[in-house]
Amino acid sequence: MSSRPVVAVVTFPGSNDDRDAAWALGAVGAEPALVWHEEPELPAGTGAVVLPGGFSYGDYLRTGAIASLAPAMTAVRRFAASGGPVLGICNGFQILCEARLLPGVLRPNRQLEFVCRDIRVRVENAETLFTRRCSADQELVIPVKHGEGAWYADEAILVQLVARGQVVLRYGEDVNGSLGSVAGVINEAGNVMGLMPHPEHAVDPLLGSADGGLLLAALVDAAAAHTLVPA
Amino acid sequence: MKATVLVRPKQGILDPQGDAVQHSLHKLGFDVSTARVGRVIDLELEAPGVDEARATIERMCAELLANPLIESVEIQVDGS
């Protein structure tokens, strides 16, 4: 038996970063487990869940809307409700918003162009499960690649989220017209987070940055801690 | 029974797709000041009456067809 914490990565039809996410999680100490979206249960001993990037269901209807109803998402909801750490990356963020597990929604980029480049993101809250390996106000370099990454919510909701420290990451530059430059948010309970940048593409300096590894390694820490919680 | 759901970007919500359509119409020489792009969903469903169909479709909208944060819906039920 491996002593590495199990991190489940859910593959939806149209996911395309599931294997990259699994590889990157393995590189930072996890035992990744790919889970097909039709699975009604997560693998035994799952310590954390990653919803990967991609274009689930071809972005039909609204990005993430169809995937949010997949059988595996029922298991993810249960896991999240029990305090399990869940990280949604890009399309995974869109799915978590559509599943109402995170506030807001991701809309088409203001400039109507797909954006694909390394960007700077600032850590607004370094106290979360996912950012504990970062320092406050640290600037991370992580790539984005999305056409619908403009986060939106009512102004009043944004004010409330900022007050509660739920805006975890902000863009350090204009990327997509996201309200308040929001790049990543966390739920009120602090165990479900979504972000548009792709930490799994930034775990090796050879590829330009290893900053994404800080977020994923923190997730693996959280997975190990959650695994120790008696069921 | 047949019904149509019209889903529109809510008033005040930025609609980059609509803006792109408006700009393109402008290039073609059409004097259009605003274009907003939404979605039409045609449904065929079993329901005892128009009111029941409408109630069911309202639930469909809440659970899947529209995101109330950014979209408004108009439901048309064909009563004939």
PDB file of C-alpha atoms in Angstrom, chain A residues 7-161:
ATOM      1  CA  VAL A   7      -6.251  12.547  -4.966  1.00  0.00           C
ATOM      2  CA  ALA A   8      -9.131  11.726  -7.300  1.00  0.00           C
ATOM      3  CA  VAL A   9      -9.132  13.484 -10.690  1.00  0.00           C
ATOM      4  CA  VAL A  10     -12.551  13.356 -12.378  1.00  0.00           C
ATOM      5  CA  THR A  11     -12.551  12.913 -16.153  1.00  0.00           C
ATOM      6  CA  PHE A  12     -15.609  14.238 -18.001  1.00  0.00           C
ATOM      7  CA  PRO A  13     -16.218  13.781 -21.729  1.00  0.00           C
ATOM      8  CA  GLY A  14     -14.131  16.648 -23.116  1.00  0.00           C
ATOM      9  CA  SER A  15     -11.756  17.007 -20.182  1.00  0.00           C
ATOM     10  CA  ASN A  16      -8.238  17.386 -21.554  1.00  0.00           C
ATOM     11  CA  ASP A  17      -6.063  18.268 -18.566  1.00  0.00           C
ATOM     12  CA  ASP A  18      -6.979  15.256 -16.453  1.00  0.00           C
ATOM     13  CA  ARG A  19      -3.767  13.369 -17.207  1.00  0.00           C
ATOM     14  CA  ASP A  20      -1.611  16.491 -16.816  1.00  0.00           C
ATOM     15  CA  ALA A  21      -3.259  17.081 -13.441  1.00  0.00           C
ATOM     16  CA  ALA A  22      -2.646  13.464 -12.418  1.00  0.00           C
ATOM     17  CA  TRP A  23       1.002  13.703 -13.488  1.00  0.00           C
ATOM     18  CA  ALA A  24       1.540  16.987 -11.621  1.00  0.00           C
ATOM     19  CA  LEU A  25      -0.158  15.657  -8.476  1.00  0.00           C
ATOM     20  CA  GLY A  26       2.133  12.642  -8.618  1.00  0.00           C
ATOM     21  CA  ALA A  27       5.116  14.983  -8.931  1.00  0.00           C
ATOM     22  CA  VAL A  28       4.159  16.735  -5.675  1.00  0.00           C
ATOM     23  CA  GLY A  29       3.606  13.575  -3.656  1.00  0.00           C
ATOM     24  CA  ALA A  30       0.046  12.381  -4.314  1.00  0.00           C
ATOM     25  CA  GLU A  31      -1.289   9.062  -5.544  1.00  0.00           C
ATOM     26  CA  PRO A  32      -3.538  10.282  -8.360  1.00  0.00           C
ATOM     27  CA  ALA A  33      -6.636   8.267  -9.251  1.00  0.00           C
ATOM     28  CA  LEU A  34      -8.521   9.024 -12.463  1.00  0.00           C
ATOM     29  CA  VAL A  35     -12.288   8.735 -11.967  1.00  0.00           C
ATOM     30  CA  TRP A  36     -14.710   8.506 -14.910  1.00  0.00           C
ATOM     31  CA  HIS A  37     -17.630  10.930 -14.633  1.00  0.00           C
ATOM     32  CA  GLU A  38     -20.197   8.119 -14.588  1.00  0.00           C
ATOM     33  CA  GLU A  39     -18.739   6.633 -11.400  1.00  0.00           C
ATOM     34  CA  PRO A  40     -21.204   7.119  -8.537  1.00  0.00           C
ATOM     35  CA  GLU A  41     -18.465   6.833  -5.888  1.00  0.00           C
ATOM     36  CA  LEU A  42     -14.967   8.208  -5.342  1.00  0.00           C
ATOM     37  CA  PRO A  43     -12.162   5.666  -4.769  1.00  0.00           C
ATOM     38  CA  ALA A  44     -11.884   4.390  -1.195  1.00  0.00           C
ATOM     39  CA  GLY A  45      -9.532   6.541   0.860  1.00  0.00           C
ATOM     40  CA  THR A  46      -9.825   9.610  -1.385  1.00  0.00           C
ATOM     41  CA  GLY A  47      -8.231  12.536   0.440  1.00  0.00           C
ATOM     42  CA  ALA A  48      -8.919  15.282  -2.109  1.00  0.00           C
ATOM     43  CA  VAL A  49     -10.606  15.812  -5.476  1.00  0.00           C
ATOM     44  CA  VAL A  50      -9.441  17.740  -8.528  1.00  0.00           C
ATOM     45  CA  LEU A  51     -11.852  18.734 -11.301  1.00  0.00           C
ATOM     46  CA  PRO A  52      -9.519  19.283 -14.259  1.00  0.00           C
ATOM     47  CA  GLY A  53      -9.505  21.670 -17.192  1.00  0.00           C
ATOM     48  CA  GLY A  54     -10.947  21.023 -20.606  1.00  0.00           C
ATOM     49  CA  PHE A  55     -14.188  21.496 -22.478  1.00  0.00           C
ATOM     50  CA  SER A  56     -16.621  19.092 -20.842  1.00  0.00           C
ATOM     51  CA  TYR A  57     -19.578  18.354 -23.131  1.00  0.00           C
ATOM     52  CA  GLY A  58     -18.120  20.772 -25.675  1.00  0.00           C
ATOM     53  CA  ASP A  59     -19.146  23.688 -23.435  1.00  0.00           C
ATOM     54  CA  TYR A  60     -22.745  23.054 -24.566  1.00  0.00           C
ATOM     55  CA  LEU A  61     -25.438  25.241 -22.974  1.00  0.00           C
ATOM     56  CA  ARG A  62     -23.042  26.993 -20.554  1.00  0.00           C
ATOM     57  CA  THR A  63     -19.496  25.978 -19.648  1.00  0.00           C
ATOM     58  CA  GLY A  64     -19.626  23.366 -16.896  1.00  0.00           C
ATOM     59  CA  ALA A  65     -23.435  23.241 -16.759  1.00  0.00           C
ATOM     60  CA  ILE A  66     -23.905  19.695 -18.073  1.00  0.00           C
ATOM     61  CA  ALA A  67     -20.890  18.279 -16.242  1.00  0.00           C
ATOM     62  CA  SER A  68     -22.201  19.678 -12.954  1.00  0.00           C
ATOM     63  CA  LEU A  69     -24.985  17.060 -13.155  1.00  0.00           C
ATOM     64  CA  ALA A  70     -22.708  14.023 -13.725  1.00  0.00           C
ATOM     65  CA  PRO A  71     -23.036  11.077 -11.304  1.00  0.00           C
ATOM     66  CA  ALA A  72     -19.470  11.637 -10.079  1.00  0.00           C
ATOM     67  CA  MET A  73     -20.514  15.162  -9.078  1.00  0.00           C
ATOM     68  CA  THR A  74     -23.032  13.723  -6.620  1.00  0.00           C
ATOM     69  CA  ALA A  75     -20.102  11.942  -4.977  1.00  0.00           C
ATOM     70  CA  VAL A  76     -18.026  15.147  -5.111  1.00  0.00           C
ATOM     71  CA  ARG A  77     -20.866  17.089  -3.422  1.00  0.00           C
ATOM     72  CA  ARG A  78     -20.992  14.515  -0.632  1.00  0.00           C
ATOM     73  CA  PHE A  79     -17.210  14.618  -0.299  1.00  0.00           C
ATOM     74  CA  ALA A  80     -17.232  18.433  -0.147  1.00  0.00           C
ATOM     75  CA  ALA A  81     -20.089  18.426   2.383  1.00  0.00           C
ATOM     76  CA  SER A  82     -17.999  16.184   4.634  1.00  0.00           C
ATOM     77  CA  GLY A  83     -15.184  18.755   4.546  1.00  0.00           C
ATOM     78  CA  GLY A  84     -13.085  17.072   1.851  1.00  0.00           C
ATOM     79  CA  PRO A  85     -10.821  19.417  -0.120  1.00  0.00           C
ATOM     80  CA  VAL A  86     -11.927  19.991  -3.731  1.00  0.00           C
ATOM     81  CA  LEU A  87      -9.974  22.013  -6.303  1.00  0.00           C
ATOM     82  CA  GLY A  88     -11.488  23.007  -9.661  1.00  0.00           C
ATOM     83  CA  ILE A  89      -9.083  24.154 -12.355  1.00  0.00           C
ATOM     84  CA  CYS A  90     -10.389  26.173 -15.330  1.00  0.00           C
ATOM     85  CA  ASN A  91     -13.286  24.022 -16.623  1.00  0.00           C
ATOM     86  CA  GLY A  92     -13.316  22.482 -13.134  1.00  0.00           C
ATOM     87  CA  PHE A  93     -13.864  25.996 -11.708  1.00  0.00           C
ATOM     88  CA  GLN A  94     -16.705  26.525 -14.187  1.00  0.00           C
ATOM     89  CA  ILE A  95     -18.250  23.194 -13.118  1.00  0.00           C
ATOM     90  CA  LEU A  96     -18.037  24.084  -9.398  1.00  0.00           C
ATOM     91  CA  CYS A  97     -19.770  27.425 -10.069  1.00  0.00           C
ATOM     92  CA  GLU A  98     -22.528  25.747 -12.079  1.00  0.00           C
ATOM     93  CA  ALA A  99     -22.874  23.152  -9.308  1.00  0.00           C
ATOM     94  CA  ARG A 100     -23.371  26.114  -6.922  1.00  0.00           C
ATOM     95  CA  LEU A 101     -20.501  24.823  -4.819  1.00  0.00           C
ATOM     96  CA  LEU A 102     -18.736  28.129  -5.502  1.00  0.00           C
ATOM     97  CA  PRO A 103     -20.162  31.637  -5.877  1.00  0.00           C
ATOM     98  CA  GLY A 104     -20.384  33.380  -9.222  1.00  0.00           C
ATOM     99  CA  VAL A 105     -20.096  32.198 -12.792  1.00  0.00           C
ATOM    100  CA  LEU A 106     -17.466  32.248 -15.552  1.00  0.00           C
ATOM    101  CA  ARG A 107     -18.398  34.227 -18.659  1.00  0.00           C
ATOM    102  CA  PRO A 108     -16.814  34.699 -22.102  1.00  0.00           C
ATOM    103  CA  ASN A 109     -13.616  36.757 -21.985  1.00  0.00           C
ATOM    104  CA  ARG A 110     -14.376  40.437 -22.466  1.00  0.00           C
ATOM    105  CA  GLN A 111     -11.996  40.643 -25.447  1.00  0.00           C
ATOM    106  CA  LEU A 112     -13.706  37.582 -27.029  1.00  0.00           C
ATOM    107  CA  GLU A 113     -10.312  36.027 -27.601  1.00  0.00           C
ATOM    108  CA  PHE A 114      -8.957  32.789 -26.245  1.00  0.00           C
ATOM    109  CA  VAL A 115      -6.115  33.730 -23.922  1.00  0.00           C
ATOM    110  CA  CYS A 116      -3.188  31.340 -23.586  1.00  0.00           C
ATOM    111  CA  ARG A 117      -0.067  32.578 -21.811  1.00  0.00           C
ATOM    112  CA  ASP A 118       1.808  32.773 -18.535  1.00  0.00           C
ATOM    113  CA  ILE A 119       0.215  35.370 -16.276  1.00  0.00           C
ATOM    114  CA  ARG A 120       0.894  36.794 -12.836  1.00  0.00           C
ATOM    115  CA  VAL A 121      -1.576  36.049 -10.044  1.00  0.00           C
ATOM    116  CA  ARG A 122      -1.418  37.518  -6.542  1.00  0.00           C
ATOM    117  CA  VAL A 123      -2.199  35.482  -3.447  1.00  0.00           C
ATOM    118  CA  GLU A 124      -4.849  37.520  -1.605  1.00  0.00           C
ATOM    119  CA  ASN A 125      -5.369  34.983   1.161  1.00  0.00           C
ATOM    120  CA  ALA A 126      -2.465  32.743   2.155  1.00  0.00           C
ATOM    121  CA  GLU A 127      -4.380  31.134   5.026  1.00  0.00           C
ATOM    122  CA  THR A 128      -6.487  28.728   2.967  1.00  0.00           C
ATOM    123  CA  LEU A 129      -5.996  24.965   2.616  1.00  0.00           C
ATOM    124  CA  PHE A 130      -4.832  25.597  -0.932  1.00  0.00           C
ATOM    125  CA  THR A 131      -2.475  28.549  -0.413  1.00  0.00           C
ATOM    126  CA  ARG A 132      -0.797  27.653   2.866  1.00  0.00           C
ATOM    127  CA  ARG A 133       2.505  27.073   1.098  1.00  0.00           C
ATOM    128  CA  CYS A 134       2.386  30.609  -0.330  1.00  0.00           C
ATOM    129  CA  SER A 135       3.032  33.884   1.470  1.00  0.00           C
ATOM    130  CA  ALA A 136       0.532  36.735   1.629  1.00  0.00           C
ATOM    131  CA  ASP A 137       0.672  38.932  -1.487  1.00  0.00           C
ATOM    132  CA  GLN A 138       3.051  36.503  -3.164  1.00  0.00           C
ATOM    133  CA  GLU A 139       2.961  36.790  -6.926  1.00  0.00           C
ATOM    134  CA  LEU A 140       2.781  33.480  -8.762  1.00  0.00           C
ATOM    135  CA  VAL A 141       3.451  32.887 -12.451  1.00  0.00           C
ATOM    136  CA  ILE A 142       0.988  30.315 -13.782  1.00  0.00           C
ATOM    137  CA  PRO A 143      -0.381  29.873 -17.310  1.00  0.00           C
ATOM    138  CA  VAL A 144      -4.002  30.429 -18.288  1.00  0.00           C
ATOM    139  CA  LYS A 145      -5.709  29.040 -21.396  1.00  0.00           C
ATOM    140  CA  HIS A 146      -9.391  29.806 -21.654  1.00  0.00           C
ATOM    141  CA  GLY A 147     -12.066  31.541 -23.672  1.00  0.00           C
ATOM    142  CA  GLU A 148     -14.559  31.861 -20.828  1.00  0.00           C
ATOM    143  CA  GLY A 149     -12.703  32.967 -17.731  1.00  0.00           C
ATOM    144  CA  ALA A 150     -14.321  36.259 -16.790  1.00  0.00           C
ATOM    145  CA  TRP A 151     -15.641  35.595 -13.301  1.00  0.00           C
ATOM    146  CA  TYR A 152     -18.842  37.447 -12.532  1.00  0.00           C
ATOM    147  CA  ALA A 153     -21.139  37.886  -9.545  1.00  0.00           C
ATOM    148  CA  ASP A 154     -23.275  40.714  -8.189  1.00  0.00           C
ATOM    149  CA  GLU A 155     -21.148  43.541  -6.733  1.00  0.00           C
ATOM    150  CA  ALA A 156     -22.679  42.891  -3.307  1.00  0.00           C
ATOM    151  CA  ILE A 157     -21.531  39.281  -3.438  1.00  0.00           C
ATOM    152  CA  LEU A 158     -18.005  40.335  -4.394  1.00  0.00           C
ATOM    153  CA  VAL A 159     -17.866  42.768  -1.461  1.00  0.00           C
ATOM    154  CA  GLN A 160     -18.986  39.989   0.875  1.00  0.00           C
ATOM    155  CA  LEU A 161     -16.453  37.519  -0.550  1.00  0.00           C
TER     156      LEU A 161
END
